[in-house]
Amino acid sequence: MGSAGDVLEDNPVGRLKVYVYELPSKYNKKLLQKDPRCLTHMFAAEIFMHRFLLSSPVRTRNPDEADWFYTPIYPTCDLTPTGLPLPFKSPRMMRSAIQLISSNWPYWNRTEGADHFFVVPHDFGACFHYQEEKAIERGILPLLQRATLVQTFGQRNHVCLDEGSITIPPFAPPQKMQAHLIPQDVPRSIFVYFRGLFYDVNNDPEGGYYARGARAAVWENFKNNPLFDISTDHPTTYYEDMQRSIFCLCPLGWAPWSPRLVEAVVFGCIPVIIADDIVLPFADAIPWEEIGVFVGEKDVPELDTILTSIPTEVILRKQRLLANPSMKRAMLFPQPAQPGDAFHQILNGLARKLPHDRSIYLKAGEKVLNWTAGPVGDLKPCLQGNGLIGDRDSFGCHLRREGEREAAMGGGMGAFWGTRVMEIVKKHDSGGLLWKRIKLTPTRKANAKTRLRRVWQNEAVLRACAEADASNSPGVSNTESCTSAGKNE
Amino acid sequence: MKLSLFRLSYWNRRGSSFRSSASLDPSFDGGFVGKSSPSSIFWLVIHGLCCLISLILGYRFSHLVLFFLFSTSVTNLYTTPFLSAGTGGVSRLLRLKPLETTNSTVRSSRVVVGRHGIRIRPWPHPNPIEVMRAHQLLGRVQKEQKSLYGVRSPKTVIAVTPTYVRTFQALHLTGVMHSLMLVPYDLVWIVVEAGGTTNETASFIAKSGLKTIHIGFDQKMPNTWEDRHKLETKMRLHALRIVRDKKLDGIVVFADDSNMHSMELFDEIQAVKWFGAVSIGILAHSGNADELSSVLMNQGKKKGKPSMPIQGPSCDSKEKLVGWHVFDTQPYAEKTVAFIDDKANLMPSKMEWSGFVLNSRLLWKELVDDKPTWVKDVNLLDDNGEVDSPLSLVKDTSMVEPLGSCGRHVLLWWLRVEARADSKFPPGWIINSPLEITVPSKRTPWPNSSSELPVVIKEAKRRSGKSRGSKSMSSKGKQQTSTESF
């Protein structure tokens, strides 16, 4: 844990060199063009990191002298109509990208990715799922096990947090927050402030699941307490109210991190972090223990006692530390980048991991990663680039087709069918309803069976090709039989 | 039919967003179609049974509980009491069990995925000691904020209040006194009293605990508003002379005793350099409130919004003083009141003194460095005797500083309310002698009161003719008797 200020001011320029791979635009620009909302939601850090690195002085065009390699891929830029990201395409996209860089450049295979880093800001990082049990089940994508992950998720002893990961804050729009600043001499008159959900009635009707019951406990214990200004409203003066409060609650939600932490630090409100075992952003540079208050989830009913029993000098000291502008800068992703901001903290974190240990360099022919590990649905078809297998796009994902509502069918087809079909259905999000009852005519049954058979055949091809890939040395193009078999589908 | 509909709605509810895990499980999809397979019939039967049980029990009883009953392993719920009455939620935890075991073999995590209880303490209400402590914390934080971000070197506030003994003096002076007591800066309160100093005023002011200078002024306060304005002006100039003689250092504020001041006023005037002007809201008093408000409403309708008239500085877009907002008294010319106790609108003068503040160094005799030349000397003024507006203290009115973001913030409100000229009030507002006539009310809570009513009441009863409640009767009688007793 670093002391406030000095580590934050480090300048990474000159301490490391980053090489940015040239990936086709289907991995980055095309996704952004399809949906420009990716630039404003809380996972936008991946896009801004790419832009920052392209014009940063740490970038080098000579990959042989690079210490770190960056892959410009936006895995979280697949949004539903309501703006939430779907992680179903992301594993395939990631695999495809890694396939590309491993076959076109020798640097991946040199270390099997140990000197590469990826920005995966989604809910549970590189586990690529928004639900915790499913994310735990999937685990970190096997191909990324040696790479350094730059992610927002952080929880100790969790499958989805790798040892050497760098935890970053979620993206919060800096201009919007600057626009709502009020003068510093406005007296802070709210004791505890929180705005957000306590119960997620859509996804957790009975309660106890969302936020592990912690948010519900806050509501039930303190809804009548005049010191606690908590509600589910969306006031227009949200930012101004935060600047008028002493404590801002930052409890966990579905995932332990939240943009409230960033907002609290920027507005000088002491964050009260209610998330067990959470790993906070830039924990080696920002002294979170001295800035914020940590409350265990089991201690939530005594929150008022805890907060009022903090000595006055401690509170004043925390506020003084929070007023430090370098702390606020380190939480933000400003456009254009400024010294001391979150981009530089990420580079500092990467620089601190240098020099690379000799052991990461693999000997010729040595292989550590298992390219076939992981759920079957992740495995990418062997084609590189622009081929289509049946009705898939180049990542091997089902193309959108209007009117596809297949979830109601089939009892005993297994979990695979269920998940695959659910992905399709979710793409055609019909505003609330996941599926509607459709009449199961024989034609529809037959079509579904044909489609399923084709899917299974493709999977078999994938598996075969993956094994072929594993046995061949990387860099050699795939055997013709695989590509032709794929094309014929 | 009903069952399938219920099932449909149930699944719709549970699966209504893409985060629901239960809906993804295909084992339940089997029950949904339920046409011919034996398993679906089995599920229907179980579902029907559970519906019946729910009906009896009164909350939703899920068929998955049967699963739970038949399963052997024990869950590691945090089983503190929780609000939700349904046991249907246990199903989720049930399904998560295999996941938890795999998790534990990978790493040992204290934090478990799944359903947790909602912890509520037995008495979830605020503890008064903690609330007090929280308010102390708030006060301390605000004090720290003020010292860090507030005014750097605050100057003393010198408040000048002309007053005289009358019925509403206590009312007005209390307001001003409390405002001044809340001012966080050093304060000197100069009270100039018409008709000489009196013990009443002196005892009142002493209650404030502020540093006060109580001066008497020899003339009595006249009865007409015009003359009163003139006398007040003279009293204020007298106070300014005192400031000059005692060489008080600070900012002079004219706190008239019937005005209302906001705390921001005192923060804002700290920024004045020599001579500043603030905006006053005019609460034109009217004994006939409807007329005035209707006139204002008409004005407001023309402009589109009802507005409070304001006297104060007005600036152009570059924040430079260009003129003054003055209340137009023309529409009210015939309705204005001459005497203090008339029931009609009382209009402020063109430029009220309370809208101006000045640095006390302007008044000093000696040549203070960089004292501006556009200020007249106070000594010369009162010889002439014609000072009608505070602006006549300055030679060059464009040098006046507008305060309160150039007059956009209204920092104080002007109001003149007085009781009837012949109204009397007990000295010191204490009634020492016992009241001569007491009238018991009909419905008295005390059992042994005399039921004799004095003659006056009986007469009043006869006179009114209508029979009302006895309480109103006795209160009427009381009014009559009280006027008589004086």
PDB file of N, CA, C and O in Angstrom, chain B residues 426-446:
ATOM      1  N   PRO B 426     -48.041  45.713  28.032  1.00  0.00           N
ATOM      2  CA  PRO B 426     -47.546  45.756  29.409  1.00  0.00           C
ATOM      3  C   PRO B 426     -46.055  46.009  29.414  1.00  0.00           C
ATOM      4  O   PRO B 426     -45.326  45.472  28.588  1.00  0.00           O
ATOM      5  N   PRO B 427     -45.555  46.822  30.310  1.00  0.00           N
ATOM      6  CA  PRO B 427     -44.130  47.154  30.326  1.00  0.00           C
ATOM      7  C   PRO B 427     -43.307  45.906  30.551  1.00  0.00           C
ATOM      8  O   PRO B 427     -43.585  45.117  31.456  1.00  0.00           O
ATOM      9  N   GLY B 428     -42.341  45.737  29.736  1.00  0.00           N
ATOM     10  CA  GLY B 428     -41.494  44.555  29.839  1.00  0.00           C
ATOM     11  C   GLY B 428     -42.207  43.289  29.427  1.00  0.00           C
ATOM     12  O   GLY B 428     -41.692  42.194  29.636  1.00  0.00           O
ATOM     13  N   TRP B 429     -43.362  43.425  28.913  1.00  0.00           N
ATOM     14  CA  TRP B 429     -44.191  42.283  28.507  1.00  0.00           C
ATOM     15  C   TRP B 429     -44.385  41.312  29.661  1.00  0.00           C
ATOM     16  O   TRP B 429     -44.386  40.108  29.486  1.00  0.00           O
ATOM     17  N   ILE B 430     -44.513  41.870  30.808  1.00  0.00           N
ATOM     18  CA  ILE B 430     -44.782  41.036  31.986  1.00  0.00           C
ATOM     19  C   ILE B 430     -46.036  41.559  32.652  1.00  0.00           C
ATOM     20  O   ILE B 430     -46.159  42.748  32.899  1.00  0.00           O
ATOM     21  N   ILE B 431     -46.962  40.682  32.895  1.00  0.00           N
ATOM     22  CA  ILE B 431     -48.183  41.079  33.587  1.00  0.00           C
ATOM     23  C   ILE B 431     -48.014  40.719  35.048  1.00  0.00           C
ATOM     24  O   ILE B 431     -48.052  39.546  35.434  1.00  0.00           O
ATOM     25  N   ASN B 432     -47.786  41.753  35.863  1.00  0.00           N
ATOM     26  CA  ASN B 432     -47.498  41.497  37.279  1.00  0.00           C
ATOM     27  C   ASN B 432     -48.758  41.404  38.112  1.00  0.00           C
ATOM     28  O   ASN B 432     -48.954  40.484  38.880  1.00  0.00           O
ATOM     29  N   SER B 433     -49.617  42.429  37.910  1.00  0.00           N
ATOM     30  CA  SER B 433     -50.806  42.457  38.759  1.00  0.00           C
ATOM     31  C   SER B 433     -51.780  41.403  38.281  1.00  0.00           C
ATOM     32  O   SER B 433     -51.866  41.115  37.103  1.00  0.00           O
ATOM     33  N   PRO B 434     -52.481  40.828  39.203  1.00  0.00           N
ATOM     34  CA  PRO B 434     -53.418  39.779  38.764  1.00  0.00           C
ATOM     35  C   PRO B 434     -54.557  40.392  37.970  1.00  0.00           C
ATOM     36  O   PRO B 434     -54.961  41.518  38.184  1.00  0.00           O
ATOM     37  N   LEU B 435     -55.069  39.615  37.079  1.00  0.00           N
ATOM     38  CA  LEU B 435     -56.171  40.090  36.264  1.00  0.00           C
ATOM     39  C   LEU B 435     -57.411  40.223  37.131  1.00  0.00           C
ATOM     40  O   LEU B 435     -57.661  39.402  38.010  1.00  0.00           O
ATOM     41  N   GLU B 436     -58.148  41.276  36.869  1.00  0.00           N
ATOM     42  CA  GLU B 436     -59.268  41.554  37.762  1.00  0.00           C
ATOM     43  C   GLU B 436     -60.461  40.651  37.504  1.00  0.00           C
ATOM     44  O   GLU B 436     -61.165  40.257  38.399  1.00  0.00           O
ATOM     45  N   ILE B 437     -60.692  40.369  36.265  1.00  0.00           N
ATOM     46  CA  ILE B 437     -61.870  39.559  35.977  1.00  0.00           C
ATOM     47  C   ILE B 437     -61.432  38.284  35.292  1.00  0.00           C
ATOM     48  O   ILE B 437     -60.704  38.306  34.312  1.00  0.00           O
ATOM     49  N   THR B 438     -61.832  37.201  35.863  1.00  0.00           N
ATOM     50  CA  THR B 438     -61.558  35.937  35.171  1.00  0.00           C
ATOM     51  C   THR B 438     -62.883  35.321  34.771  1.00  0.00           C
ATOM     52  O   THR B 438     -63.825  35.290  35.547  1.00  0.00           O
ATOM     53  N   VAL B 439     -62.937  34.848  33.581  1.00  0.00           N
ATOM     54  CA  VAL B 439     -64.184  34.273  33.070  1.00  0.00           C
ATOM     55  C   VAL B 439     -63.955  32.787  32.850  1.00  0.00           C
ATOM     56  O   VAL B 439     -63.139  32.403  32.022  1.00  0.00           O
ATOM     57  N   PRO B 440     -64.638  31.953  33.603  1.00  0.00           N
ATOM     58  CA  PRO B 440     -64.438  30.530  33.364  1.00  0.00           C
ATOM     59  C   PRO B 440     -65.174  30.086  32.103  1.00  0.00           C
ATOM     60  O   PRO B 440     -66.242  30.582  31.781  1.00  0.00           O
ATOM     61  N   SER B 441     -64.586  29.159  31.412  1.00  0.00           N
ATOM     62  CA  SER B 441     -65.256  28.631  30.231  1.00  0.00           C
ATOM     63  C   SER B 441     -66.250  27.570  30.672  1.00  0.00           C
ATOM     64  O   SER B 441     -66.134  26.994  31.740  1.00  0.00           O
ATOM     65  N   LYS B 442     -67.234  27.324  29.848  1.00  0.00           N
ATOM     66  CA  LYS B 442     -68.294  26.398  30.225  1.00  0.00           C
ATOM     67  C   LYS B 442     -67.764  24.999  30.435  1.00  0.00           C
ATOM     68  O   LYS B 442     -68.087  24.333  31.378  1.00  0.00           O
ATOM     69  N   ARG B 443     -66.945  24.596  29.488  1.00  0.00           N
ATOM     70  CA  ARG B 443     -66.424  23.233  29.587  1.00  0.00           C
ATOM     71  C   ARG B 443     -65.057  23.283  30.226  1.00  0.00           C
ATOM     72  O   ARG B 443     -64.044  23.159  29.559  1.00  0.00           O
ATOM     73  N   THR B 444     -65.011  23.500  31.529  1.00  0.00           N
ATOM     74  CA  THR B 444     -63.712  23.606  32.150  1.00  0.00           C
ATOM     75  C   THR B 444     -63.260  22.249  32.634  1.00  0.00           C
ATOM     76  O   THR B 444     -64.054  21.455  33.101  1.00  0.00           O
ATOM     77  N   PRO B 445     -61.975  21.964  32.506  1.00  0.00           N
ATOM     78  CA  PRO B 445     -61.492  20.684  33.009  1.00  0.00           C
ATOM     79  C   PRO B 445     -61.415  20.618  34.530  1.00  0.00           C
ATOM     80  O   PRO B 445     -61.290  19.563  35.100  1.00  0.00           O
ATOM     81  N   TRP B 446     -61.443  21.797  35.167  1.00  0.00           N
ATOM     82  CA  TRP B 446     -61.333  21.789  36.632  1.00  0.00           C
ATOM     83  C   TRP B 446     -62.726  21.666  37.233  1.00  0.00           C
ATOM     84  O   TRP B 446     -63.627  22.453  36.920  1.00  0.00           O
TER      85      TRP B 446
END
